[in-house]
PDB file of C-alpha atoms in Angstrom:
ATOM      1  CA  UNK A1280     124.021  78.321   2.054  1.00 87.00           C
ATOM      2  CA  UNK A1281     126.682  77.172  -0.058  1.00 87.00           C
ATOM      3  CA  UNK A1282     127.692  80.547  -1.646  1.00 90.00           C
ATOM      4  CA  UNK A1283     127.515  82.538   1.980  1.00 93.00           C
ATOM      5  CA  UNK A1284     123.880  83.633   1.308  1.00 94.00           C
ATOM      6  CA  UNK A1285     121.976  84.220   4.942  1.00 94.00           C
ATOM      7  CA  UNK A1286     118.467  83.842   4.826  1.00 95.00           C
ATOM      8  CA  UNK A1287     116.376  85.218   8.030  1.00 93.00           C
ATOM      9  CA  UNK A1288     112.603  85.127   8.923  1.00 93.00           C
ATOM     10  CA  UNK A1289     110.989  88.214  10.584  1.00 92.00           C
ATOM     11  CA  UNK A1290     107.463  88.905  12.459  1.00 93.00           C
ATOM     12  CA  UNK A1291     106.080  91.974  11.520  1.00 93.00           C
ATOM     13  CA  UNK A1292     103.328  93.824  13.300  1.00 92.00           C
ATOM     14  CA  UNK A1293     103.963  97.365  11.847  1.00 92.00           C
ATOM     15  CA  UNK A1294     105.250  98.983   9.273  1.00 92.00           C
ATOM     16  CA  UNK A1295     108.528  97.986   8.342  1.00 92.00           C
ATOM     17  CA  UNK A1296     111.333  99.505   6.208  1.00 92.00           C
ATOM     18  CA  UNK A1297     113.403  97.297   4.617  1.00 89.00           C
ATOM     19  CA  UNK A1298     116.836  98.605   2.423  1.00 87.00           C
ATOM     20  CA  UNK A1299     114.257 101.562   1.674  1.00 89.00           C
ATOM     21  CA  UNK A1300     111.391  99.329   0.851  1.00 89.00           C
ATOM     22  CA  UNK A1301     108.218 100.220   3.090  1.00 91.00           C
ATOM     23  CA  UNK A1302     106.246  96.992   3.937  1.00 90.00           C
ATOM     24  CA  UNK A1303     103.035  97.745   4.966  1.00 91.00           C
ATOM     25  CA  UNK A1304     101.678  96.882   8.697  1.00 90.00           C
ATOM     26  CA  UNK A1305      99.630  93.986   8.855  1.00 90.00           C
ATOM     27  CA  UNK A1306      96.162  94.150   9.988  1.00 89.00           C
ATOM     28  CA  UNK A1307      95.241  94.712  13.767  1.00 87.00           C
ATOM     29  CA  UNK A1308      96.377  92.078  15.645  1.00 85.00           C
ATOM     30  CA  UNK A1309      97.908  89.922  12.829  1.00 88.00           C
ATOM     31  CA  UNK A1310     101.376  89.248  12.280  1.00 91.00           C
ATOM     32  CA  UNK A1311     103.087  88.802   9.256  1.00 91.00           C
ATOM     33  CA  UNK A1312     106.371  86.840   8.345  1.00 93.00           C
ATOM     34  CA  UNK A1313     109.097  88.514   5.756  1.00 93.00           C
ATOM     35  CA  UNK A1314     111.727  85.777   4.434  1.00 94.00           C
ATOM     36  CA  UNK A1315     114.695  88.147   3.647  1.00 94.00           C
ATOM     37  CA  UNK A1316     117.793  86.823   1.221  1.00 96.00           C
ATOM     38  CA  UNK A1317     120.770  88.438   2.692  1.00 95.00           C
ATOM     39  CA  UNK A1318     123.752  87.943   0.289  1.00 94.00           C
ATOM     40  CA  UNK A1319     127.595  87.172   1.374  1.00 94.00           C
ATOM     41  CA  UNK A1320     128.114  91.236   1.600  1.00 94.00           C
ATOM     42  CA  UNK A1321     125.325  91.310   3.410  1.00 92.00           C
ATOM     43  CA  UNK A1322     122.905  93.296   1.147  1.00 94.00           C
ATOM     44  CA  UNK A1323     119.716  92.278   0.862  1.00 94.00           C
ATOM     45  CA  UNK A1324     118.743  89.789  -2.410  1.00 94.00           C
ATOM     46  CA  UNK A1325     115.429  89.270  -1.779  1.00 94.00           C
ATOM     47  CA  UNK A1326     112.145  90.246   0.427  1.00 93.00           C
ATOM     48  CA  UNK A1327     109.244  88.002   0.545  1.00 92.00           C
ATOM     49  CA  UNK A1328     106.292  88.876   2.525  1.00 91.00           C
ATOM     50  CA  UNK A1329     103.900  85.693   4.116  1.00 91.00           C
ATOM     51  CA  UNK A1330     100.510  87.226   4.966  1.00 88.00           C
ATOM     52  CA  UNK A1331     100.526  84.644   7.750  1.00 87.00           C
ATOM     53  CA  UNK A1332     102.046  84.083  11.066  1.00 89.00           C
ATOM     54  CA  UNK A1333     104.622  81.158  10.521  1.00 90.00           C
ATOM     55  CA  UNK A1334     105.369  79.770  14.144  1.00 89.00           C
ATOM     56  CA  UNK A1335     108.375  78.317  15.135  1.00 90.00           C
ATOM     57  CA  UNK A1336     110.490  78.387  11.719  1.00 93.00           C
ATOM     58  CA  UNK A1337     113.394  76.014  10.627  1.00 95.00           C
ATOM     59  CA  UNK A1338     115.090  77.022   7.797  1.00 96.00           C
ATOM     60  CA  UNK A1339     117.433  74.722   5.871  1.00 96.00           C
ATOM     61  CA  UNK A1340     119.271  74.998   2.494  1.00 95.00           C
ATOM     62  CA  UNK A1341     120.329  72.815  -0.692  1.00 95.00           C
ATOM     63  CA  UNK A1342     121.844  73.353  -3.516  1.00 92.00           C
ATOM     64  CA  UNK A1343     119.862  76.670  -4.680  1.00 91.00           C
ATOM     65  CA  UNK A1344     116.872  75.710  -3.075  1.00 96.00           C
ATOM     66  CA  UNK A1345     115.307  77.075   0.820  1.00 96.00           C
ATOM     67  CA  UNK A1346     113.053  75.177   2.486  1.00 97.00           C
ATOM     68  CA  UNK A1347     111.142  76.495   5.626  1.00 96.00           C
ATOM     69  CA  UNK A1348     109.127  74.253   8.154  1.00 96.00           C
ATOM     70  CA  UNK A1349     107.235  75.528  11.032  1.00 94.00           C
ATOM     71  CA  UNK A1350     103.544  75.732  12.000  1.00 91.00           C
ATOM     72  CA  UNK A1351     100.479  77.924  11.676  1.00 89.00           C
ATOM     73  CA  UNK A1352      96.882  78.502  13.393  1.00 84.00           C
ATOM     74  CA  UNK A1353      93.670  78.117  11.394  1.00 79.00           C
ATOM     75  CA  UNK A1354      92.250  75.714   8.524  1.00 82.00           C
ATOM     76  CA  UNK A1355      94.574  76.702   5.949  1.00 86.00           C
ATOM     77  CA  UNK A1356      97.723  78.550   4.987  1.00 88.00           C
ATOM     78  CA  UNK A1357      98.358  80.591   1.427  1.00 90.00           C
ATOM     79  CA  UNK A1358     101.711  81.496   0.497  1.00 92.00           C
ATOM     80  CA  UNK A1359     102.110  82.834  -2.847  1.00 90.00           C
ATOM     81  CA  UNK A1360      98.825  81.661  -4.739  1.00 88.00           C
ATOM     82  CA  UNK A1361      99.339  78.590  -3.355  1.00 91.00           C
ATOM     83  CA  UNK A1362      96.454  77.362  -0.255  1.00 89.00           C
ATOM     84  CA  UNK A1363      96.694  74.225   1.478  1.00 90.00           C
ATOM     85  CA  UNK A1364      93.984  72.937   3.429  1.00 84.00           C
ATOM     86  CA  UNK A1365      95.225  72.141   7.296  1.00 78.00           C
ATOM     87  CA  UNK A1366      93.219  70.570  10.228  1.00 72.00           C
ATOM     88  CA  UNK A1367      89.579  70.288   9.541  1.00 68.00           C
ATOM     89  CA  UNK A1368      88.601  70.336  13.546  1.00 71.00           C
ATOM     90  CA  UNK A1369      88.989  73.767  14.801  1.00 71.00           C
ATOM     91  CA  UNK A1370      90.277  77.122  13.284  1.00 72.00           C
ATOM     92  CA  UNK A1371      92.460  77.137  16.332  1.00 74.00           C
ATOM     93  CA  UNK A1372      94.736  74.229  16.059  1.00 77.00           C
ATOM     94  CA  UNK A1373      98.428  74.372  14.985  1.00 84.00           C
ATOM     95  CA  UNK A1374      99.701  72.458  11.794  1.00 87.00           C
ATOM     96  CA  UNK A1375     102.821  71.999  10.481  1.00 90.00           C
ATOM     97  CA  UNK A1376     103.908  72.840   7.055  1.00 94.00           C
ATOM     98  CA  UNK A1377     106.643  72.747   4.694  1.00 95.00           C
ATOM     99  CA  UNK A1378     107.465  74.879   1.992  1.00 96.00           C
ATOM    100  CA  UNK A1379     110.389  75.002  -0.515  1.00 97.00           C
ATOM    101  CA  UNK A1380     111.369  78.222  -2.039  1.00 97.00           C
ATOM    102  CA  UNK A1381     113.851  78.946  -4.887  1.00 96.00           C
ATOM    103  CA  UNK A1382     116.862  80.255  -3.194  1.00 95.00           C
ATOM    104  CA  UNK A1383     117.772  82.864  -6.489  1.00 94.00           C
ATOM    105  CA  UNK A1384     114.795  84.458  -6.649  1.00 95.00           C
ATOM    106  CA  UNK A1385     112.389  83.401  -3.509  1.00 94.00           C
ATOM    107  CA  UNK A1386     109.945  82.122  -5.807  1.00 96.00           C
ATOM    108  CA  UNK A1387     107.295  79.545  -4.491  1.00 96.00           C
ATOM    109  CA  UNK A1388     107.923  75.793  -5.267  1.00 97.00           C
ATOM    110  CA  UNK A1389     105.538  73.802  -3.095  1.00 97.00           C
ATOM    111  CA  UNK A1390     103.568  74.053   0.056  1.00 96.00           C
ATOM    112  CA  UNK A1391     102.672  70.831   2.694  1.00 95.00           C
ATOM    113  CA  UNK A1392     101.028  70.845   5.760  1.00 91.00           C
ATOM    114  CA  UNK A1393      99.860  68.127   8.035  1.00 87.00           C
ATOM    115  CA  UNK A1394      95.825  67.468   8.464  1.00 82.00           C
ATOM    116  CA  UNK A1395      94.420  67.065  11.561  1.00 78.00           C
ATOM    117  CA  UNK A1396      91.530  64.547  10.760  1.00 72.00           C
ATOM    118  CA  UNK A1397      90.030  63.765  14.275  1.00 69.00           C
ATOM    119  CA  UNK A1398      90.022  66.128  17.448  1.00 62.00           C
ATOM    120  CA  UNK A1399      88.078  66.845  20.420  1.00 53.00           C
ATOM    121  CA  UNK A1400      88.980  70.732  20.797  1.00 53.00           C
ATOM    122  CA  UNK A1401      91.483  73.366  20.299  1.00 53.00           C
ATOM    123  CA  UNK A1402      93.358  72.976  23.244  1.00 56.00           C
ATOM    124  CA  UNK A1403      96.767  71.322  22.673  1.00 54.00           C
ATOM    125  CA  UNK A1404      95.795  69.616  19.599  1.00 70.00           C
ATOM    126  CA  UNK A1405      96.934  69.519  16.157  1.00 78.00           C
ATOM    127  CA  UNK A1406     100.967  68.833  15.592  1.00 83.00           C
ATOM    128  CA  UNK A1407     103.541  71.171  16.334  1.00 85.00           C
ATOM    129  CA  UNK A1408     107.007  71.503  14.233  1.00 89.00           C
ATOM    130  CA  UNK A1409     109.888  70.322  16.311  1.00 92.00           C
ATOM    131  CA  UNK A1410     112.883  70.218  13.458  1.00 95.00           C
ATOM    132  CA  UNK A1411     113.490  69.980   9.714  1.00 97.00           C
ATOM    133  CA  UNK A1412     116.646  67.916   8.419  1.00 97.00           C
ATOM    134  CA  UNK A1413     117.749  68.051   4.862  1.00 97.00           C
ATOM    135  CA  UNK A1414     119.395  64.632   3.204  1.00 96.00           C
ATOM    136  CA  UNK A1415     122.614  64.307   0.814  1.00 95.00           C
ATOM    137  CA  UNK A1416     120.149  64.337  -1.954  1.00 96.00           C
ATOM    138  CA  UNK A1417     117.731  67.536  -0.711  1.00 96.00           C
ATOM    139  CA  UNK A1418     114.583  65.233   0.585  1.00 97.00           C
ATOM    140  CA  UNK A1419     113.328  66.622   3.555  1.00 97.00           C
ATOM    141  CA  UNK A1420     112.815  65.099   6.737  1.00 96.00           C
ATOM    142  CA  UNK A1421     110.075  66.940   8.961  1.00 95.00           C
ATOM    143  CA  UNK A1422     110.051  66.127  12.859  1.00 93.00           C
ATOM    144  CA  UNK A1423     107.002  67.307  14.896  1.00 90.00           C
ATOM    145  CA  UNK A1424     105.073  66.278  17.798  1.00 87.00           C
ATOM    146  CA  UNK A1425     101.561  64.820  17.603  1.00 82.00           C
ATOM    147  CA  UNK A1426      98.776  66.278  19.943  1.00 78.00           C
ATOM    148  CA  UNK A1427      95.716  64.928  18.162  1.00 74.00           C
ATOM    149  CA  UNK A1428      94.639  61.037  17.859  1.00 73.00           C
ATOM    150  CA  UNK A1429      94.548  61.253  14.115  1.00 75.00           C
ATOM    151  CA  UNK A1430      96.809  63.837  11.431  1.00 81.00           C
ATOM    152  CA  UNK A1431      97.680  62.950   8.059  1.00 81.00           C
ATOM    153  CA  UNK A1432     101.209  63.879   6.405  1.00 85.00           C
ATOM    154  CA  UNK A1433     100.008  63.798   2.524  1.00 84.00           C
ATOM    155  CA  UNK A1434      97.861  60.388   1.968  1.00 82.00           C
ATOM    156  CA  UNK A1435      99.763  58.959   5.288  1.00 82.00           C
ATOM    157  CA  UNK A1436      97.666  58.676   8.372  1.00 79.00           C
ATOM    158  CA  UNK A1437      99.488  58.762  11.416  1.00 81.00           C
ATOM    159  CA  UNK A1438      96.795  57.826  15.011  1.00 71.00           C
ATOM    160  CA  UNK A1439      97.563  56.281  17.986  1.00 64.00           C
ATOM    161  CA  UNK A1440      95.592  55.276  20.570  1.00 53.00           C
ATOM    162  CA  UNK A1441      95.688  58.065  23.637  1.00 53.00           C
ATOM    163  CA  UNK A1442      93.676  60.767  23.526  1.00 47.00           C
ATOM    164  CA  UNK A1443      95.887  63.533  24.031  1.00 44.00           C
ATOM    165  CA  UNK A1444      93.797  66.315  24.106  1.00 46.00           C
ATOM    166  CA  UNK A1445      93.343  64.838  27.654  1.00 47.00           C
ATOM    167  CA  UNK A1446      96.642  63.979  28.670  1.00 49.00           C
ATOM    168  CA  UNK A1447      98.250  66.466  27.456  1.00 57.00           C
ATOM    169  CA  UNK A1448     100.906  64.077  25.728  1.00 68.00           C
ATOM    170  CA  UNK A1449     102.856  64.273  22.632  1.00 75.00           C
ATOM    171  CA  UNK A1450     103.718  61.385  20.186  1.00 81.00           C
ATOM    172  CA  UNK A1451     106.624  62.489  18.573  1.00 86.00           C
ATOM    173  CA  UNK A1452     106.252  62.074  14.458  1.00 88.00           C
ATOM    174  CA  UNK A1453     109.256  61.701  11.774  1.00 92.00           C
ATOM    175  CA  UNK A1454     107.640  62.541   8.113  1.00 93.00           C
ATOM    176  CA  UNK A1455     110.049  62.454   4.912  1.00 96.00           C
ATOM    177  CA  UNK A1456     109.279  64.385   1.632  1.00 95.00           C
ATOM    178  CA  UNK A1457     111.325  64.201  -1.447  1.00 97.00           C
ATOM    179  CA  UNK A1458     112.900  67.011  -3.160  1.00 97.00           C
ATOM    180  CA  UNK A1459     109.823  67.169  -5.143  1.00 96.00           C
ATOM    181  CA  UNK A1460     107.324  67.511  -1.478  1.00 96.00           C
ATOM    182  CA  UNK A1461     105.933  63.976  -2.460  1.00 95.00           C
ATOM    183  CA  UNK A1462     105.384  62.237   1.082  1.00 94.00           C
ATOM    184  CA  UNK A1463     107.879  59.200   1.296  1.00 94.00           C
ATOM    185  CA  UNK A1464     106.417  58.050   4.257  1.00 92.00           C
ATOM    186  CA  UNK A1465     105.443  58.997   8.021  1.00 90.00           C
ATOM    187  CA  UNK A1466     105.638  57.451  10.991  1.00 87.00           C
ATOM    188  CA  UNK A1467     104.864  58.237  15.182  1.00 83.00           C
ATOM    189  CA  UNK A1468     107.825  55.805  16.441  1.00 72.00           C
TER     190      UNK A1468
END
């Protein structure tokens, strides 16, 4: 960030120690994400443990603010207290969310995700996080790529016609969100 601040996010699977901190293992065969705040001496800020798998994670700042994009498996994701309700097809399919954090403390703004609203099956399906871009004035632009005829980015709903739980296909989608996670507007190209 602007003051020199690195901010990393780990997979856990065991037990971790962390600047002698002991973070518990996850669950059999879960895995766990830790967002770690790594000031400009390199010490460790901050630690915040996801009880979720976050796939594929873009990580942008602004100002004093973190925002992470990526995607996860299943019918909703909780980070914080916070639960948003993903895809309602299949507890398999991928979603992409967006979160913003406060950079000083790690603390929880908001939480988006996607919605897959019509689907045939889990395979290939759902929308998958391709790149997060951050404006002059901290609005949020989320890129990801469209497997399912039907997904809705807030009260937008992006479908096309193909069917590409078929033809294996991806319609690329371009979503912005203002600095407040309000959908601005989303659109498959």
């Amino acid at each position: 960030d602007n003051n020199k601040n690195v901010y990393a996010l780990l997979e856990i699977q065991a037990a971790i120690t962390i600047d002698n901190v002991l973070y518990q293992a996850p669950p059999q065969s879960e895995i766990h994400s830790l967002i770690i705040k790594f000031n400009s001496n390199g010490q460790i800020a901050w630690v915040k443990r996801i009880n979720e798998f976050l796939i594929q994670p873009k990580i942008k700042t602004y100002n004093n603010e973190i925002f992470i994009a990526g995607q996860y498996k299943g019918m909703s994701l909780t980070i914080e207290n916070t639960t948003v309700s993903g895809n309602q097809v299949h507890p398999q399919l991928s979603e992409t969310f967006l979160a913003k954090f406060n950079a000083t403390n790690g603390s929880l703004q908001w939480l988006r995700t996607s919605e897959t609203t019509v689907g045939v099956n889990e395979n290939n399906m759902g929308t998958h996080c391709v790149d997060l871009e951050l404006d002059q004035n901290g609005n949020a632009v989320l890129i990801a790529n469209l497997f399912s005829p039907a997904v809705k980015f807030g009260t937008t709903n992006v479908s096309f016609v193909t069917n590409n739980a078929v033809s294996n296909n991806a319609v690329t989608v371009i979503a912005k969100y203002s600095n407040a996670g309000n959908v601005s507007w989303a659109k498959a190209p």
